């Protein structure tokens, strides 16, 4: 098996439930790069939410790649060059934000170092029986300053890579089809966590982004092992020659992966890498 690329989702995969990398996983990924293997972070997070993770893994010294916004943008860590970028048009972005006014959701959009929401004091949803500050969670994860715009649809005058909405998981389950209905043939609409539902440009996903960039570099799917846990990881795991689901992954992701490793709290990435690339075991 000629593995030359390791692609990783972040939340629920690379990060434990404590929102950090576990030591064996981090060591294995750094050693992999020293062996000439390319590391790719492929996440729904914005680019700004991936740069510090990349530095912690020394990806800026090994031409690592950041696939952000669920595949809407790809950055070379070492050069800072944008290798791929396909945002939503202003027209599509406004249409989504206008439609979201019909639902009890918290829409979020970003621009530069800021994240914009309707009401900075309306922060909480119910998750696992507790109040969860989803606005702070997303702002901190993306390293954003938080700003308020009462009408995001009227405010939007630029192309945006992703529109994120958040709500109680039960509400998302009940209403996501209606939320996506006007855009099911024109945009990519996907539930990325129990409480997040997202909109990107049509055809955008992690697999398309990886294929667009990696093939010109000489890499094939057979050269890649990919790790994920959520529905937005599914195309990436199916694209990779070796698709690995975390034990904490949703059932559909597990069913469509070649291998299920331990959870993100049990060094699942490290254990799978030891299986497929034994030289990485410390």
GROMACS .gro file of C-alpha atoms in nm:
model
  282
    1UNK     CA    1   0.000   0.000   0.000
    2UNK     CA    2   0.156   0.325  -0.121
    3UNK     CA    3   0.007   0.586   0.115
    4UNK     CA    4   0.134   0.936   0.044
    5UNK     CA    5  -0.151   1.152   0.179
    6UNK     CA    6  -0.336   1.160   0.514
    7UNK     CA    7  -0.659   1.362   0.509
    8UNK     CA    8  -0.827   1.443   0.840
    9UNK     CA    9  -1.147   1.596   0.955
   10UNK     CA   10  -1.093   1.801   1.273
   11UNK     CA   11  -1.389   1.816   1.511
   12UNK     CA   12  -1.489   1.468   1.622
   13UNK     CA   13  -1.191   1.316   1.442
   14UNK     CA   14  -0.850   1.478   1.491
   15UNK     CA   15  -0.972   1.660   1.802
   16UNK     CA   16  -1.086   1.470   2.109
   17UNK     CA   17  -1.401   1.572   2.292
   18UNK     CA   18  -1.174   1.806   2.491
   19UNK     CA   19  -1.100   1.996   2.167
   20UNK     CA   20  -0.736   1.908   2.127
   21UNK     CA   21  -0.507   1.648   1.972
   22UNK     CA   22  -0.409   1.342   2.171
   23UNK     CA   23  -0.033   1.281   2.205
   24UNK     CA   24   0.006   0.960   2.001
   25UNK     CA   25  -0.199   1.099   1.717
   26UNK     CA   26   0.000   1.422   1.707
   27UNK     CA   27   0.333   1.236   1.718
   28UNK     CA   28   0.227   0.998   1.439
   29UNK     CA   29   0.122   1.283   1.212
   30UNK     CA   30   0.444   1.476   1.266
   31UNK     CA   31   0.648   1.163   1.200
   32UNK     CA   32   0.447   1.091   0.886
   33UNK     CA   33   0.545   1.429   0.743
   34UNK     CA   34   0.910   1.362   0.823
   35UNK     CA   35   0.867   1.046   0.613
   36UNK     CA   36   0.740   1.253   0.320
   37UNK     CA   37   0.366   1.197   0.367
   38UNK     CA   38   0.143   1.501   0.301
   39UNK     CA   39  -0.107   1.599   0.573
   40UNK     CA   40  -0.438   1.762   0.485
   41UNK     CA   41  -0.685   1.911   0.732
   42UNK     CA   42  -1.030   1.889   0.571
   43UNK     CA   43  -1.296   2.055   0.781
   44UNK     CA   44  -1.616   2.252   0.784
   45UNK     CA   45  -1.421   2.509   0.982
   46UNK     CA   46  -1.310   2.833   0.817
   47UNK     CA   47  -0.947   2.865   0.719
   48UNK     CA   48  -0.884   3.082   1.025
   49UNK     CA   49  -0.996   2.793   1.244
   50UNK     CA   50  -0.733   2.560   1.097
   51UNK     CA   51  -0.412   2.764   1.081
   52UNK     CA   52  -0.305   2.720   1.443
   53UNK     CA   53  -0.372   2.345   1.426
   54UNK     CA   54  -0.157   2.327   1.115
   55UNK     CA   55   0.128   2.507   1.289
   56UNK     CA   56   0.105   2.269   1.584
   57UNK     CA   57   0.152   1.982   1.340
   58UNK     CA   58   0.441   2.155   1.155
   59UNK     CA   59   0.233   2.150   0.837
   60UNK     CA   60   0.371   2.491   0.739
   61UNK     CA   61   0.711   2.322   0.700
   62UNK     CA   62   0.586   2.036   0.482
   63UNK     CA   63   0.347   2.192   0.228
   64UNK     CA   64   0.042   2.070   0.415
   65UNK     CA   65  -0.298   2.170   0.283
   66UNK     CA   66  -0.600   2.326   0.453
   67UNK     CA   67  -0.936   2.231   0.307
   68UNK     CA   68  -1.184   2.466   0.475
   69UNK     CA   69  -1.556   2.542   0.454
   70UNK     CA   70  -1.631   2.176   0.373
   71UNK     CA   71  -1.424   2.192   0.055
   72UNK     CA   72  -1.503   2.542  -0.068
   73UNK     CA   73  -1.143   2.663  -0.024
   74UNK     CA   74  -0.793   2.511  -0.018
   75UNK     CA   75  -0.479   2.685   0.109
   76UNK     CA   76  -0.115   2.573   0.093
   77UNK     CA   77   0.012   2.601   0.452
   78UNK     CA   78   0.370   2.677   0.354
   79UNK     CA   79   0.315   2.942   0.085
   80UNK     CA   80  -0.025   3.076   0.188
   81UNK     CA   81  -0.137   3.036  -0.174
   82UNK     CA   82  -0.505   2.976  -0.245
   83UNK     CA   83  -0.518   2.663  -0.460
   84UNK     CA   84  -0.897   2.637  -0.491
   85UNK     CA   85  -1.183   2.870  -0.405
   86UNK     CA   86  -1.549   2.834  -0.499
   87UNK     CA   87  -1.776   3.053  -0.282
   88UNK     CA   88  -2.148   3.115  -0.296
   89UNK     CA   89  -2.253   3.401  -0.519
   90UNK     CA   90  -2.394   3.713  -0.356
   91UNK     CA   91  -2.734   3.631  -0.506
   92UNK     CA   92  -2.736   3.277  -0.368
   93UNK     CA   93  -2.609   3.389  -0.029
   94UNK     CA   94  -2.883   3.651   0.003
   95UNK     CA   95  -3.147   3.397  -0.102
   96UNK     CA   96  -3.038   3.148   0.165
   97UNK     CA   97  -3.027   3.411   0.439
   98UNK     CA   98  -3.368   3.545   0.338
   99UNK     CA   99  -3.514   3.194   0.344
  100UNK     CA  100  -3.362   3.124   0.687
  101UNK     CA  101  -3.577   3.402   0.833
  102UNK     CA  102  -3.866   3.154   0.818
  103UNK     CA  103  -3.695   2.921   1.066
  104UNK     CA  104  -3.589   2.933   1.428
  105UNK     CA  105  -3.218   2.905   1.349
  106UNK     CA  106  -2.909   3.111   1.416
  107UNK     CA  107  -2.740   3.196   1.082
  108UNK     CA  108  -2.370   3.287   1.077
  109UNK     CA  109  -2.148   3.428   0.802
  110UNK     CA  110  -1.787   3.539   0.809
  111UNK     CA  111  -1.572   3.803   0.647
  112UNK     CA  112  -1.201   3.843   0.718
  113UNK     CA  113  -1.156   3.823   1.097
  114UNK     CA  114  -1.523   3.873   1.181
  115UNK     CA  115  -1.824   3.645   1.223
  116UNK     CA  116  -2.166   3.808   1.179
  117UNK     CA  117  -2.486   3.697   1.355
  118UNK     CA  118  -2.829   3.854   1.400
  119UNK     CA  119  -2.806   3.893   1.778
  120UNK     CA  120  -2.486   3.848   1.976
  121UNK     CA  121  -2.693   3.791   2.292
  122UNK     CA  122  -2.901   3.509   2.139
  123UNK     CA  123  -2.629   3.247   2.179
  124UNK     CA  124  -2.772   2.929   2.326
  125UNK     CA  125  -2.927   2.612   2.190
  126UNK     CA  126  -3.018   2.291   2.373
  127UNK     CA  127  -2.767   2.011   2.315
  128UNK     CA  128  -2.751   1.685   2.511
  129UNK     CA  129  -2.995   1.826   2.764
  130UNK     CA  130  -2.788   2.135   2.844
  131UNK     CA  131  -2.763   2.497   2.733
  132UNK     CA  132  -2.487   2.520   2.472
  133UNK     CA  133  -2.337   2.852   2.360
  134UNK     CA  134  -2.317   2.771   1.991
  135UNK     CA  135  -2.227   3.127   1.888
  136UNK     CA  136  -1.923   3.133   2.115
  137UNK     CA  137  -1.832   2.779   2.006
  138UNK     CA  138  -1.819   2.878   1.640
  139UNK     CA  139  -1.654   3.216   1.699
  140UNK     CA  140  -1.379   3.064   1.914
  141UNK     CA  141  -1.328   2.774   1.675
  142UNK     CA  142  -1.280   3.011   1.383
  143UNK     CA  143  -1.077   3.266   1.582
  144UNK     CA  144  -1.332   3.532   1.496
  145UNK     CA  145  -1.434   3.863   1.645
  146UNK     CA  146  -1.810   3.861   1.686
  147UNK     CA  147  -2.029   4.124   1.517
  148UNK     CA  148  -2.402   4.185   1.493
  149UNK     CA  149  -2.616   4.260   1.188
  150UNK     CA  150  -2.993   4.258   1.237
  151UNK     CA  151  -3.053   4.163   0.871
  152UNK     CA  152  -2.778   3.941   0.734
  153UNK     CA  153  -2.944   3.911   0.393
  154UNK     CA  154  -2.943   4.289   0.348
  155UNK     CA  155  -2.589   4.312   0.486
  156UNK     CA  156  -2.435   4.052   0.253
  157UNK     CA  157  -2.264   4.226  -0.039
  158UNK     CA  158  -1.978   3.980  -0.096
  159UNK     CA  159  -1.928   3.619  -0.199
  160UNK     CA  160  -1.924   3.391   0.103
  161UNK     CA  161  -1.770   3.044   0.121
  162UNK     CA  162  -2.035   2.902   0.352
  163UNK     CA  163  -2.355   2.993   0.531
  164UNK     CA  164  -2.384   2.817   0.864
  165UNK     CA  165  -2.706   2.777   1.060
  166UNK     CA  166  -2.746   2.637   1.412
  167UNK     CA  167  -3.046   2.515   1.610
  168UNK     CA  168  -3.150   2.254   1.863
  169UNK     CA  169  -3.076   1.909   1.712
  170UNK     CA  170  -3.444   1.811   1.721
  171UNK     CA  171  -3.533   2.126   1.529
  172UNK     CA  172  -3.268   2.060   1.264
  173UNK     CA  173  -3.392   1.703   1.223
  174UNK     CA  174  -3.750   1.823   1.182
  175UNK     CA  175  -3.690   2.118   0.951
  176UNK     CA  176  -3.373   2.056   0.747
  177UNK     CA  177  -3.565   1.936   0.441
  178UNK     CA  178  -3.775   2.251   0.436
  179UNK     CA  179  -3.465   2.462   0.493
  180UNK     CA  180  -3.295   2.304   0.191
  181UNK     CA  181  -3.600   2.273  -0.034
  182UNK     CA  182  -3.554   2.588  -0.250
  183UNK     CA  183  -3.185   2.509  -0.303
  184UNK     CA  184  -3.170   2.129  -0.335
  185UNK     CA  185  -3.088   2.153  -0.707
  186UNK     CA  186  -2.874   2.466  -0.700
  187UNK     CA  187  -2.661   2.450  -0.383
  188UNK     CA  188  -2.494   2.192  -0.161
  189UNK     CA  189  -2.698   2.160   0.159
  190UNK     CA  190  -2.576   1.930   0.436
  191UNK     CA  191  -2.615   1.863   0.807
  192UNK     CA  192  -2.264   1.862   0.949
  193UNK     CA  193  -2.340   1.799   1.317
  194UNK     CA  194  -2.649   1.739   1.528
  195UNK     CA  195  -2.697   2.117   1.552
  196UNK     CA  196  -2.538   2.259   1.233
  197UNK     CA  197  -2.689   2.281   0.885
  198UNK     CA  198  -2.476   2.440   0.612
  199UNK     CA  199  -2.497   2.576   0.258
  200UNK     CA  200  -2.212   2.588   0.005
  201UNK     CA  201  -2.189   2.616  -0.373
  202UNK     CA  202  -2.333   2.335  -0.584
  203UNK     CA  203  -2.106   2.032  -0.611
  204UNK     CA  204  -1.879   2.149  -0.330
  205UNK     CA  205  -1.760   1.880  -0.091
  206UNK     CA  206  -1.433   1.757   0.050
  207UNK     CA  207  -1.384   1.493  -0.219
  208UNK     CA  208  -1.420   1.737  -0.508
  209UNK     CA  209  -1.176   1.979  -0.349
  210UNK     CA  210  -0.917   1.708  -0.287
  211UNK     CA  211  -0.948   1.564  -0.636
  212UNK     CA  212  -0.919   1.907  -0.798
  213UNK     CA  213  -0.593   1.988  -0.619
  214UNK     CA  214  -0.421   1.652  -0.563
  215UNK     CA  215  -0.440   1.499  -0.911
  216UNK     CA  216  -0.229   1.776  -1.071
  217UNK     CA  217   0.026   1.712  -0.793
  218UNK     CA  218   0.051   1.349  -0.900
  219UNK     CA  219  -0.152   1.191  -0.620
  220UNK     CA  220  -0.432   0.942  -0.678
  221UNK     CA  221  -0.711   0.831  -0.443
  222UNK     CA  222  -0.518   0.507  -0.391
  223UNK     CA  223  -0.241   0.714  -0.230
  224UNK     CA  224  -0.475   0.855   0.035
  225UNK     CA  225  -0.603   0.749   0.375
  226UNK     CA  226  -0.883   0.968   0.509
  227UNK     CA  227  -1.045   0.995   0.853
  228UNK     CA  228  -1.385   1.133   0.948
  229UNK     CA  229  -1.695   1.108   1.166
  230UNK     CA  230  -1.972   1.318   1.012
  231UNK     CA  231  -2.187   1.325   0.701
  232UNK     CA  232  -1.975   1.602   0.552
  233UNK     CA  233  -1.682   1.355   0.562
  234UNK     CA  234  -1.861   1.082   0.368
  235UNK     CA  235  -1.756   1.182   0.017
  236UNK     CA  236  -1.394   1.217   0.130
  237UNK     CA  237  -1.391   0.870   0.287
  238UNK     CA  238  -1.548   0.720  -0.024
  239UNK     CA  239  -1.300   0.903  -0.249
  240UNK     CA  240  -0.990   0.792  -0.060
  241UNK     CA  241  -0.833   0.458  -0.134
  242UNK     CA  242  -0.861   0.390   0.239
  243UNK     CA  243  -1.154   0.550   0.420
  244UNK     CA  244  -1.150   0.522   0.800
  245UNK     CA  245  -1.445   0.611   1.024
  246UNK     CA  246  -1.401   0.697   1.389
  247UNK     CA  247  -1.590   0.479   1.636
  248UNK     CA  248  -1.788   0.791   1.731
  249UNK     CA  249  -1.891   0.847   1.367
  250UNK     CA  250  -2.253   0.846   1.257
  251UNK     CA  251  -2.379   0.507   1.142
  252UNK     CA  252  -2.393   0.593   0.771
  253UNK     CA  253  -2.029   0.700   0.773
  254UNK     CA  254  -1.928   0.376   0.945
  255UNK     CA  255  -2.128   0.170   0.697
  256UNK     CA  256  -1.955   0.335   0.400
  257UNK     CA  257  -1.597   0.317   0.530
  258UNK     CA  258  -1.341   0.044   0.478
  259UNK     CA  259  -1.237   0.041   0.840
  260UNK     CA  260  -1.371   0.166   1.174
  261UNK     CA  261  -1.104   0.267   1.422
  262UNK     CA  262  -1.129   0.367   1.789
  263UNK     CA  263  -1.298   0.692   1.886
  264UNK     CA  264  -1.150   1.041   1.884
  265UNK     CA  265  -1.104   1.004   2.262
  266UNK     CA  266  -0.909   0.678   2.225
  267UNK     CA  267  -0.629   0.770   1.979
  268UNK     CA  268  -0.833   0.630   1.690
  269UNK     CA  269  -0.623   0.802   1.422
  270UNK     CA  270  -0.293   0.684   1.568
  271UNK     CA  271  -0.416   0.325   1.601
  272UNK     CA  272  -0.533   0.315   1.239
  273UNK     CA  273  -0.210   0.471   1.114
  274UNK     CA  274  -0.010   0.207   1.301
  275UNK     CA  275  -0.215  -0.057   1.117
  276UNK     CA  276  -0.166   0.088   0.770
  277UNK     CA  277   0.177   0.252   0.814
  278UNK     CA  278   0.355   0.044   1.084
  279UNK     CA  279   0.666   0.265   1.069
  280UNK     CA  280   0.470   0.541   1.243
  281UNK     CA  281   0.437   0.351   1.569
  282UNK     CA  282   0.656   0.517   1.829
   0.00000   0.00000   0.00000
